[in-house]
PDB file of C-alpha atoms and ligand atoms in Angstrom:
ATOM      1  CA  UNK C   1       7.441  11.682   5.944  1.00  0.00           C
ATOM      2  CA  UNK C   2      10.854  11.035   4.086  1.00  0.00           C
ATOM      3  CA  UNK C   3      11.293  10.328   0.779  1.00  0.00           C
ATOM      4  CA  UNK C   4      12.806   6.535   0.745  1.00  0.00           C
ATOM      5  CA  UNK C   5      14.582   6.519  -2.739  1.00  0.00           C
ATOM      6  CA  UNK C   6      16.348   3.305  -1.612  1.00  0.00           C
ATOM      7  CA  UNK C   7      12.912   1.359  -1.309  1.00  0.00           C
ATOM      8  CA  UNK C   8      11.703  -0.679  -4.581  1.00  0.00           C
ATOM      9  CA  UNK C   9       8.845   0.968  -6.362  1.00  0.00           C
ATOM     10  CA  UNK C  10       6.636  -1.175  -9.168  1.00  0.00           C
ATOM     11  CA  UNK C  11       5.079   0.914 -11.226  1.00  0.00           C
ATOM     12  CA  UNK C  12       1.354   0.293 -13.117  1.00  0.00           C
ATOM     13  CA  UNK C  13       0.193   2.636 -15.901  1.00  0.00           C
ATOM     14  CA  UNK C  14      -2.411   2.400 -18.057  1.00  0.00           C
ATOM     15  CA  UNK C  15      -5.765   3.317 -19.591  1.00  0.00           C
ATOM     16  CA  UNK C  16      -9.090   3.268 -17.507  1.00  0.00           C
ATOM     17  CA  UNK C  17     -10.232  -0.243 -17.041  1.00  0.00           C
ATOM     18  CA  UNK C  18      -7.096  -2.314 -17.722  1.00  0.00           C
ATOM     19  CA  UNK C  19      -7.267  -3.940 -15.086  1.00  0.00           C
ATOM     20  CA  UNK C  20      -4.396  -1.734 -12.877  1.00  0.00           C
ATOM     21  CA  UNK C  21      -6.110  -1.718  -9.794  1.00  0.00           C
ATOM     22  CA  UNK C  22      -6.626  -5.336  -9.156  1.00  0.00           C
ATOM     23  CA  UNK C  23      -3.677  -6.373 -10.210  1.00  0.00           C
ATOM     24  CA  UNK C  24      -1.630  -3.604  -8.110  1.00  0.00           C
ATOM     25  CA  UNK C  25      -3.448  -4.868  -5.065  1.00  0.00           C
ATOM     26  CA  UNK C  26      -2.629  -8.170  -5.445  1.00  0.00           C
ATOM     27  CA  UNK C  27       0.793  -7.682  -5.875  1.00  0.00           C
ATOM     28  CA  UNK C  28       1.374  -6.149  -3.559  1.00  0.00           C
ATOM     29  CA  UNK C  29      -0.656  -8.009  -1.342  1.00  0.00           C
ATOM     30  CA  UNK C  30       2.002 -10.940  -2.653  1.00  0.00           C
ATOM     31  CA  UNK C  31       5.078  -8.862  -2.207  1.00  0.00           C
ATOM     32  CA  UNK C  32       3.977  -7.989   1.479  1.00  0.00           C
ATOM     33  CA  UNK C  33       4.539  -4.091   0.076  1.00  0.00           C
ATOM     34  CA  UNK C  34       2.580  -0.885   0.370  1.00  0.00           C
ATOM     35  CA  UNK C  35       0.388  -0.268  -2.442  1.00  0.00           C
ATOM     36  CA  UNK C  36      -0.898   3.434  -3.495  1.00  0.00           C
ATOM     37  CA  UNK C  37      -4.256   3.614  -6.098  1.00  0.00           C
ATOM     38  CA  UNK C  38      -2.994   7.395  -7.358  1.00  0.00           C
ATOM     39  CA  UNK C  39      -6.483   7.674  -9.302  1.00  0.00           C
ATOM     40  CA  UNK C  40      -8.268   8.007  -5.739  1.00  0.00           C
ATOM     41  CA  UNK C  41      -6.013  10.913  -4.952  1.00  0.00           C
ATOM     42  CA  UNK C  42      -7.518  12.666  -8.480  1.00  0.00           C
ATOM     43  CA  UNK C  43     -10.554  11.066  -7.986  1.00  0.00           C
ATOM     44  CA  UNK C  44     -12.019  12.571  -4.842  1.00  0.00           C
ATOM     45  CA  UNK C  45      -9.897  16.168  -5.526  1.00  0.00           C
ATOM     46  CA  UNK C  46     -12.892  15.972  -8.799  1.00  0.00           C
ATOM     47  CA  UNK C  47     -15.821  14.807  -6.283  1.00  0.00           C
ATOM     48  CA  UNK C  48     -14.743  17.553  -3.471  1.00  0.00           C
ATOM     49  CA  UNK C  49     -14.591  20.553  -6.056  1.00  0.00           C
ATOM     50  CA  UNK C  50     -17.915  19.721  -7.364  1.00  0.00           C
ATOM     51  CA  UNK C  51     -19.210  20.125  -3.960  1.00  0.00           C
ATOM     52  CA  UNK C  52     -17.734  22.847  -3.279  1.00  0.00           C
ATOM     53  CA  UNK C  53     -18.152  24.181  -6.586  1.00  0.00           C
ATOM     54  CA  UNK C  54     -14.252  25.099  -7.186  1.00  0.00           C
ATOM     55  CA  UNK C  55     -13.267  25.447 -10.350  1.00  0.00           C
ATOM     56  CA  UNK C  56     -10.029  24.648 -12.718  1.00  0.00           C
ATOM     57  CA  UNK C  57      -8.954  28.231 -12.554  1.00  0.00           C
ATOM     58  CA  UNK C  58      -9.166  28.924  -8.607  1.00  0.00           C
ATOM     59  CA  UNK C  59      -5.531  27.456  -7.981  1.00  0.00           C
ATOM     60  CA  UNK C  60      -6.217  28.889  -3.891  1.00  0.00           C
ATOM     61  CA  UNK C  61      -8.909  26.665  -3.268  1.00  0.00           C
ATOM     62  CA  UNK C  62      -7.956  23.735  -5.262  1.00  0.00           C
ATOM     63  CA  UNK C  63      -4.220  23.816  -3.219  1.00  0.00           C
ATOM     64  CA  UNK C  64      -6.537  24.009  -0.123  1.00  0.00           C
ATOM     65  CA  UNK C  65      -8.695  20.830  -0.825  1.00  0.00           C
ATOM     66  CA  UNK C  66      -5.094  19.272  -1.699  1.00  0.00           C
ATOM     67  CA  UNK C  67      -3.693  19.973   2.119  1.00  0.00           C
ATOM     68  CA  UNK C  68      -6.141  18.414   3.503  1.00  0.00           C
ATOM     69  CA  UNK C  69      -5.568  14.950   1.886  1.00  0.00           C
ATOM     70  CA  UNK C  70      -3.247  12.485   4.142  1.00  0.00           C
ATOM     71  CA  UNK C  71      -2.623   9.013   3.088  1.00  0.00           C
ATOM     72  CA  UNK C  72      -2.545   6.445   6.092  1.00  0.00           C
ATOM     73  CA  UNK C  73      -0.921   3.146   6.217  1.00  0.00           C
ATOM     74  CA  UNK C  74      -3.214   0.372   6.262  1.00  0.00           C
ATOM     75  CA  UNK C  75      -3.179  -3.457   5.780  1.00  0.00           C
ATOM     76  CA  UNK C  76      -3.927  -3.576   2.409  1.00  0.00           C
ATOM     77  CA  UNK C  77      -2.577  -0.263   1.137  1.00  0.00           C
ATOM     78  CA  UNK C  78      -2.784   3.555   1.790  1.00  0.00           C
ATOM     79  CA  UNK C  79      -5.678   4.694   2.292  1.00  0.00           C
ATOM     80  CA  UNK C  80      -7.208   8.095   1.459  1.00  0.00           C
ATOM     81  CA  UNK C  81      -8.213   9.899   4.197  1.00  0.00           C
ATOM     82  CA  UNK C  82      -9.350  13.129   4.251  1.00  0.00           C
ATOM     83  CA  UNK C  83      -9.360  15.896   7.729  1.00  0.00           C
ATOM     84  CA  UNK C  84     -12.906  15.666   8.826  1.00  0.00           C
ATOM     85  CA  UNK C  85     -14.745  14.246   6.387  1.00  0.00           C
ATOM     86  CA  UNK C  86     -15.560  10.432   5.017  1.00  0.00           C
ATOM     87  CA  UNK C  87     -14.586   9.313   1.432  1.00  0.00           C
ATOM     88  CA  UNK C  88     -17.940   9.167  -0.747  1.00  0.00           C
ATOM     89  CA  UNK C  89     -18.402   6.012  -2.047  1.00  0.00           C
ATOM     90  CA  UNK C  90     -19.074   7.115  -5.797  1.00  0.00           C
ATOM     91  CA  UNK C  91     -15.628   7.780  -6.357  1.00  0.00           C
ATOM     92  CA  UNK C  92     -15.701   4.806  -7.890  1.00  0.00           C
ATOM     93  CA  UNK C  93     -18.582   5.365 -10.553  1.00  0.00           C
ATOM     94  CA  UNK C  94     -17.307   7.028 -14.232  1.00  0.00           C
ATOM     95  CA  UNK C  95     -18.632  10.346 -13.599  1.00  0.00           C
ATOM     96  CA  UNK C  96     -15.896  10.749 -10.656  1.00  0.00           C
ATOM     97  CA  UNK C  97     -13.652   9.336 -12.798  1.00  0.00           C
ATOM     98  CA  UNK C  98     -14.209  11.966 -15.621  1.00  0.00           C
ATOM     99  CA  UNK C  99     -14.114  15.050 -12.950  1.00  0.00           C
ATOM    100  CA  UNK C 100     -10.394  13.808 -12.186  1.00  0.00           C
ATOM    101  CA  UNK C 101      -9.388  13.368 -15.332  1.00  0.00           C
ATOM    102  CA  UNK C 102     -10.307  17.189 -16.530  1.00  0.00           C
ATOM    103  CA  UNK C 103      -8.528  18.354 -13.150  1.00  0.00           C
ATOM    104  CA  UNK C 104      -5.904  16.273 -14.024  1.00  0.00           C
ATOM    105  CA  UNK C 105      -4.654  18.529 -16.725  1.00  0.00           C
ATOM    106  CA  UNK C 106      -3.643  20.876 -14.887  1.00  0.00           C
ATOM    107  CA  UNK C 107       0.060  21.475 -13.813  1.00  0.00           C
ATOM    108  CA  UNK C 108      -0.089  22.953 -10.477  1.00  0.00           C
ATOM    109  CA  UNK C 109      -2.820  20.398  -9.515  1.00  0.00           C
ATOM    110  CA  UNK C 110      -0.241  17.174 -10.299  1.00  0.00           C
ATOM    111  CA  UNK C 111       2.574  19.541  -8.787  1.00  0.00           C
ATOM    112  CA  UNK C 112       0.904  19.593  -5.367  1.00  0.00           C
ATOM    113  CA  UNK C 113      -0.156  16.045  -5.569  1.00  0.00           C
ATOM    114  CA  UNK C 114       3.545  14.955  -5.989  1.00  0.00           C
ATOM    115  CA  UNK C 115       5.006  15.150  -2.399  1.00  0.00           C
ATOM    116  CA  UNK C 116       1.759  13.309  -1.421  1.00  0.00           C
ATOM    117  CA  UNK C 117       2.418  10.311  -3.651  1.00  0.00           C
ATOM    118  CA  UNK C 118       6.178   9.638  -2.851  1.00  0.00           C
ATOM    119  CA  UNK C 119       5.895  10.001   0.639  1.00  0.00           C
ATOM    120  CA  UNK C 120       4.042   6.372   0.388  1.00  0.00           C
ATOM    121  CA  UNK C 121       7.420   4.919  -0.887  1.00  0.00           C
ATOM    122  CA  UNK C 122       8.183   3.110   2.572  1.00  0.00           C
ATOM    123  CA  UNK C 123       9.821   0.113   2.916  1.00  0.00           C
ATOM    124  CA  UNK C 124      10.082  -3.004   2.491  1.00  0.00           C
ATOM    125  CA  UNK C 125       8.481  -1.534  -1.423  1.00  0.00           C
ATOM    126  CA  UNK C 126       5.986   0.097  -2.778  1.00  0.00           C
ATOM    127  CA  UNK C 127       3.247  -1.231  -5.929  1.00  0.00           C
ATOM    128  CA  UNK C 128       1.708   2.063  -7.064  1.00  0.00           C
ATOM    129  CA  UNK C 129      -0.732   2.442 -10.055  1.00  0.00           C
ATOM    130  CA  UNK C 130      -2.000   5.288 -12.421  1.00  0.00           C
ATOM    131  CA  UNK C 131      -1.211   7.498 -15.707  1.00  0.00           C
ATOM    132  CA  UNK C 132       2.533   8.692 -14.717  1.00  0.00           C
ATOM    133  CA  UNK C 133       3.514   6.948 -11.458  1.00  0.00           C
ATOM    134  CA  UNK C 134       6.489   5.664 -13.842  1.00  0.00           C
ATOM    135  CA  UNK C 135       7.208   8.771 -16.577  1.00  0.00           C
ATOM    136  CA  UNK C 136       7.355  11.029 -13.544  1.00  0.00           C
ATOM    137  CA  UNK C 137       6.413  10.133 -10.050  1.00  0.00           C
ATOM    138  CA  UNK C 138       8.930   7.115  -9.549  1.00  0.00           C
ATOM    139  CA  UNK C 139      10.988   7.325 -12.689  1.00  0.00           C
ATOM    140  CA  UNK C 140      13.852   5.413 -10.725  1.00  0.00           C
ATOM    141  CA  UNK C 141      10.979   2.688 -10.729  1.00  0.00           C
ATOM    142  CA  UNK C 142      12.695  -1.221 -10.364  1.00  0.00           C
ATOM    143  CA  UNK C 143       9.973  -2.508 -12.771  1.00  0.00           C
ATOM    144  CA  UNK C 144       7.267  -0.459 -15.043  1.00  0.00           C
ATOM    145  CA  UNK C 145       5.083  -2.236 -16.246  1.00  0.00           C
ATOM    146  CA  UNK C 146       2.105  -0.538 -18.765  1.00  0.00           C
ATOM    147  CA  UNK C 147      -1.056  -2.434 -18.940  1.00  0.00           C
ATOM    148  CA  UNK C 148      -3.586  -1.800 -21.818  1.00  0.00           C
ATOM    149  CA  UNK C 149      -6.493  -3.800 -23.198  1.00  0.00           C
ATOM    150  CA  UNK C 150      -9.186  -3.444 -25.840  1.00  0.00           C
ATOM    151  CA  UNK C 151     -11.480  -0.336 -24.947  1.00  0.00           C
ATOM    152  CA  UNK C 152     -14.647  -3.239 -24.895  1.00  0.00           C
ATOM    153  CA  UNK C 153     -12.357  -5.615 -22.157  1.00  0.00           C
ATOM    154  CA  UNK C 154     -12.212  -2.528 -20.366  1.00  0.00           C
ATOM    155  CA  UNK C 155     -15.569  -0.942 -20.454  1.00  0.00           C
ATOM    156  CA  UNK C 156     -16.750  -4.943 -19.910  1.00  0.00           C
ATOM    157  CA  UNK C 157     -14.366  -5.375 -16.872  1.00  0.00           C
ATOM    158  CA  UNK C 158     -15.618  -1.479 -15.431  1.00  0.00           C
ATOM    159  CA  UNK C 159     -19.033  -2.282 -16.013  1.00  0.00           C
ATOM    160  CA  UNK C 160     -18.840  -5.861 -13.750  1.00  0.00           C
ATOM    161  CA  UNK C 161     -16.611  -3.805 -10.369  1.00  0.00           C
ATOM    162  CA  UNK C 162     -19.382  -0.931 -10.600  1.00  0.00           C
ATOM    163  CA  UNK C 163     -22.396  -3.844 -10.182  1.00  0.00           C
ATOM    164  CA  UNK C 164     -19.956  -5.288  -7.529  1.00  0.00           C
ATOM    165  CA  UNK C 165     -20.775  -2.080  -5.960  1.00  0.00           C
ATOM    166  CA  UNK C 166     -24.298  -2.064  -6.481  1.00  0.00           C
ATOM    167  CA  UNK C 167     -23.664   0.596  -8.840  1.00  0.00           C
ATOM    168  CA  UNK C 168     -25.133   0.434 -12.670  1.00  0.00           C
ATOM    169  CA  UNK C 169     -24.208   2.307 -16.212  1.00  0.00           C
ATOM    170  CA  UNK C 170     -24.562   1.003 -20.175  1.00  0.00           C
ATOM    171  CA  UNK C 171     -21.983  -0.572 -21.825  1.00  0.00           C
ATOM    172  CA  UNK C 172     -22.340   1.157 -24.609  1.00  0.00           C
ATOM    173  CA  UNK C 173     -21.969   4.124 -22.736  1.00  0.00           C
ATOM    174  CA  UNK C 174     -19.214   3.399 -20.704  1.00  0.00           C
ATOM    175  CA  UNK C 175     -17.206   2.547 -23.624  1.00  0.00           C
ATOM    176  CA  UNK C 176     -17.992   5.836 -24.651  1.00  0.00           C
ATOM    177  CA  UNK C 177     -16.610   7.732 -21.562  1.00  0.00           C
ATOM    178  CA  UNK C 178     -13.706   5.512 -21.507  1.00  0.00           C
ATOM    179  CA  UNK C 179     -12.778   6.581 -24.977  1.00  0.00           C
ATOM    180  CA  UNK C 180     -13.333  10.246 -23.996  1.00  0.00           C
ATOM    181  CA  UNK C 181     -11.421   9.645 -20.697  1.00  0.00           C
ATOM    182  CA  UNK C 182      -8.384   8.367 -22.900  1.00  0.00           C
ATOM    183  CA  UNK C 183      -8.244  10.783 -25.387  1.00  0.00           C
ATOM    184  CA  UNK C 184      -8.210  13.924 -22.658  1.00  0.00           C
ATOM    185  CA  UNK C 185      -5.752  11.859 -20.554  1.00  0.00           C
ATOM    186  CA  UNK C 186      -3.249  10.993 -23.534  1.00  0.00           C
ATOM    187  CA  UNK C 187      -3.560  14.483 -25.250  1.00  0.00           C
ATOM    188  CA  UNK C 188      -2.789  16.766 -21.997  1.00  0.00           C
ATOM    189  CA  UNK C 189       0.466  18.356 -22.096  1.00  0.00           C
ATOM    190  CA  UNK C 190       1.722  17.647 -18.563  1.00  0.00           C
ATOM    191  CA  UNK C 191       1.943  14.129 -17.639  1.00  0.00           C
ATOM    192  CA  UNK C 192       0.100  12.457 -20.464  1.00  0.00           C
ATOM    193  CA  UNK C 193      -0.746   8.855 -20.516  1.00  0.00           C
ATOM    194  CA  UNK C 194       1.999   6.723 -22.486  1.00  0.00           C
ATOM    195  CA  UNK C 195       4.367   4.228 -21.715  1.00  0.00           C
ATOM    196  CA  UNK C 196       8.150   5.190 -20.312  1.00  0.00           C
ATOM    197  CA  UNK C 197      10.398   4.455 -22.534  1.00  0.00           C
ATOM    198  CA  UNK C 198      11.725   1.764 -20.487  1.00  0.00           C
ATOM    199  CA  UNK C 199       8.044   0.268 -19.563  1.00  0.00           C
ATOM    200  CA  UNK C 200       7.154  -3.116 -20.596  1.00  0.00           C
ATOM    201  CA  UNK C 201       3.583  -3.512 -21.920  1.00  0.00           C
ATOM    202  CA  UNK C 202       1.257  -6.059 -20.585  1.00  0.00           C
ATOM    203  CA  UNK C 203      -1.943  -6.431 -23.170  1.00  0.00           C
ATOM    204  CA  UNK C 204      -4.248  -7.650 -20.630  1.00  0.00           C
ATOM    205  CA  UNK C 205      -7.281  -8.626 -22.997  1.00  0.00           C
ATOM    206  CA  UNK C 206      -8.258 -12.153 -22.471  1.00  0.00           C
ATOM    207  CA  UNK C 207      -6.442 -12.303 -19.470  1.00  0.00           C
ATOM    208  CA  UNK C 208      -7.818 -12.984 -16.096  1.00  0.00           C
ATOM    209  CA  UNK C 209      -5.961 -10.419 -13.066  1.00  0.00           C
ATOM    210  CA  UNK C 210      -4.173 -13.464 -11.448  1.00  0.00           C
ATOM    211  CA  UNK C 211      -2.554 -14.303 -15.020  1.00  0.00           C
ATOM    212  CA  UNK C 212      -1.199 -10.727 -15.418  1.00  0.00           C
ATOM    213  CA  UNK C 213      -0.291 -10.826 -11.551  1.00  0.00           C
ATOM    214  CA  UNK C 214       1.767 -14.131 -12.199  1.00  0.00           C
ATOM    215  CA  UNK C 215       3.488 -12.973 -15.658  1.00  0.00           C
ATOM    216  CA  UNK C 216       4.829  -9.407 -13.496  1.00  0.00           C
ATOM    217  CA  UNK C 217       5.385 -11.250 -10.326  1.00  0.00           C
ATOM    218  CA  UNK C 218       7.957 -13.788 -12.800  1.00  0.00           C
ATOM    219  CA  UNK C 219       9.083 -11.059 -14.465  1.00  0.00           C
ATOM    220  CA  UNK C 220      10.170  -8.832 -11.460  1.00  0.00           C
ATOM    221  CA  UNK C 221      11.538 -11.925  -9.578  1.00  0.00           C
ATOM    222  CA  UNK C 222      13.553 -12.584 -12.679  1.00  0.00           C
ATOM    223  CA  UNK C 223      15.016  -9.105 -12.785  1.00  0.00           C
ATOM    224  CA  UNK C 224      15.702  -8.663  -8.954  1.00  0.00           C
ATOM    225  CA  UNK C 225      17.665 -12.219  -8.498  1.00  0.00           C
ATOM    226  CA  UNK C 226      15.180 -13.218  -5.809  1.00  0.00           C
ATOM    227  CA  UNK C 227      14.023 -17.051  -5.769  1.00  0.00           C
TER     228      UNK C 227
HETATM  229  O1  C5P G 301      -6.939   5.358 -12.328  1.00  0.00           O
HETATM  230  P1  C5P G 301      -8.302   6.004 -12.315  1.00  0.00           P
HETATM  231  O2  C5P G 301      -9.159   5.568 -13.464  1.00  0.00           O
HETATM  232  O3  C5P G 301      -8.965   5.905 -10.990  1.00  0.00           O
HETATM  233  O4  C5P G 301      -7.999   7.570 -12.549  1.00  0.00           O
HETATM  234  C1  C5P G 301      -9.015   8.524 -12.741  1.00  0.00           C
HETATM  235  C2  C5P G 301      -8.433   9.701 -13.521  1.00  0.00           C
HETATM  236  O5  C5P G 301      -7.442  10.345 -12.709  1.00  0.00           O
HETATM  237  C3  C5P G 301      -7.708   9.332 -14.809  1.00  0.00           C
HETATM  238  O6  C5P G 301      -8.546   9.302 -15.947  1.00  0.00           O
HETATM  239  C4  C5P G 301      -6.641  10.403 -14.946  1.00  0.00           C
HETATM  240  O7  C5P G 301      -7.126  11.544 -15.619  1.00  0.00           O
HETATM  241  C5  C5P G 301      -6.355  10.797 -13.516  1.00  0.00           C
HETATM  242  N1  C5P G 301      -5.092  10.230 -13.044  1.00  0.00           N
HETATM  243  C6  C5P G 301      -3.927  10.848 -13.435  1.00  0.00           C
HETATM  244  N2  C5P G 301      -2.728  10.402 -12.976  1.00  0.00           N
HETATM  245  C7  C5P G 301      -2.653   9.348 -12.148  1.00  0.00           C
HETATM  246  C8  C5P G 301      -3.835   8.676 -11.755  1.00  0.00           C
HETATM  247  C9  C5P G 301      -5.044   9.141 -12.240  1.00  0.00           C
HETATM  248  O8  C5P G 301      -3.955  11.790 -14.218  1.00  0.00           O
HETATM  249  N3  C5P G 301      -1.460   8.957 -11.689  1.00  0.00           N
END
């Protein structure tokens, strides 16, 4: 697929738990544009090598689990699909979450994950969310916006989508892997999580997703002279 740098790109970075995915979805879902959740990508590339028991250092294998990832236009967003097999539901839980994050360190794995992500910039726009969808992915990005909240909003707002899933963890120890997940995703040297210099933050805490929906929706319309 071509690479569309002509089509509008919103970016959403941010810390586990701030709220990124929601609010992505939804605007997008008001902008009628595509919408990409980059932490699935990293997220099942963790699940699938602990299946298959590949490790950080096989670059082969990892580049081979990589190929076989194709993102699909759907209503709704892209969605993951992978050749021949279904996406496991606990991609969502922390522990998936924890497996990307260590894989996400490494160079050659964002490298080969990099064609993947732009090809999803297709017009009319795209709303994409994640650690460096506006530092390096989209850095011509109309609008970056960088969404943090306390670590206990977060680990509170994680801990209520996981039992929406029927799924179940401590607060206290969510918090916990949050903090960890943070720390190893700030402190890696490619890609680390922190705001482009030209990102606006959003503090979501106390905020509900529709508020922080509404204050980038004004704030975009503002900036692209649409009514
Ligand atoms: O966004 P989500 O919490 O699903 O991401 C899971 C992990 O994937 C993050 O902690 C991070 O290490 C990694 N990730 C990344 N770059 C992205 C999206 C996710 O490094 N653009």
């Amino acid at each position: 697929m071509n690479v569309r740098p002509e089509v509008p790109v919103i970016t959403i970075d941010g810390p586990g738990g701030a709220g990124k995915g929601t609010v992505s979805a939804r605007l997008a879902e008001r902008l009628s544009w595509n919408w990409l959740e980059s932490g699935r990508l990293y997220r099942w590339l963790g699940w699938q090598a602990l299946q298959e028991q590949v490790n950080g250092e096989d670059e082969e294998a990892l580049g081979r689990l990589i190929a076989t990832i194709r993102l699909r236009p759907r209503a709704g967003g892209w969605g993951l699909e992978i050749e021949g097999a279904p996406i496991p539901e606990a991609l969502a839980d922390e522990a998936a979450a924890d497996r990307a994050s260590r894989l996400a360190g490494l160079p050659f794995v964002r490298r080969a994950l990099l064609p993947v992500q732009r090809s999803c910039r297709q017009p009319p726009g795209l709303v994409t969310d994640g650690r460096d969808m506006g530092t390096v992915v989209f850095p011509d990005a109309v609008l970056k916006v960088f969404l943090t909240a306390s670590v206990e909003a977060r680990a509170a707002r994680r801990l209520k989508q996981l039992n929406a899933l029927g799924l179940y963890d401590s607060l206290r120890r969510l918090t916990r892997e949050i903090e960890e997940r943070d720390e190893r995703d700030r402190n890696r040297s490619v890609s680390p999580l922190k705001p482009a210099p030209d990102a606006w933050i959003v503090d979501s805490t106390g905020l509900d997703a529709e508020q922080v929906v509404q204050k980038i929706w004004e704030r975009w319309r503002a900036g692209s002279g649409v009514s």
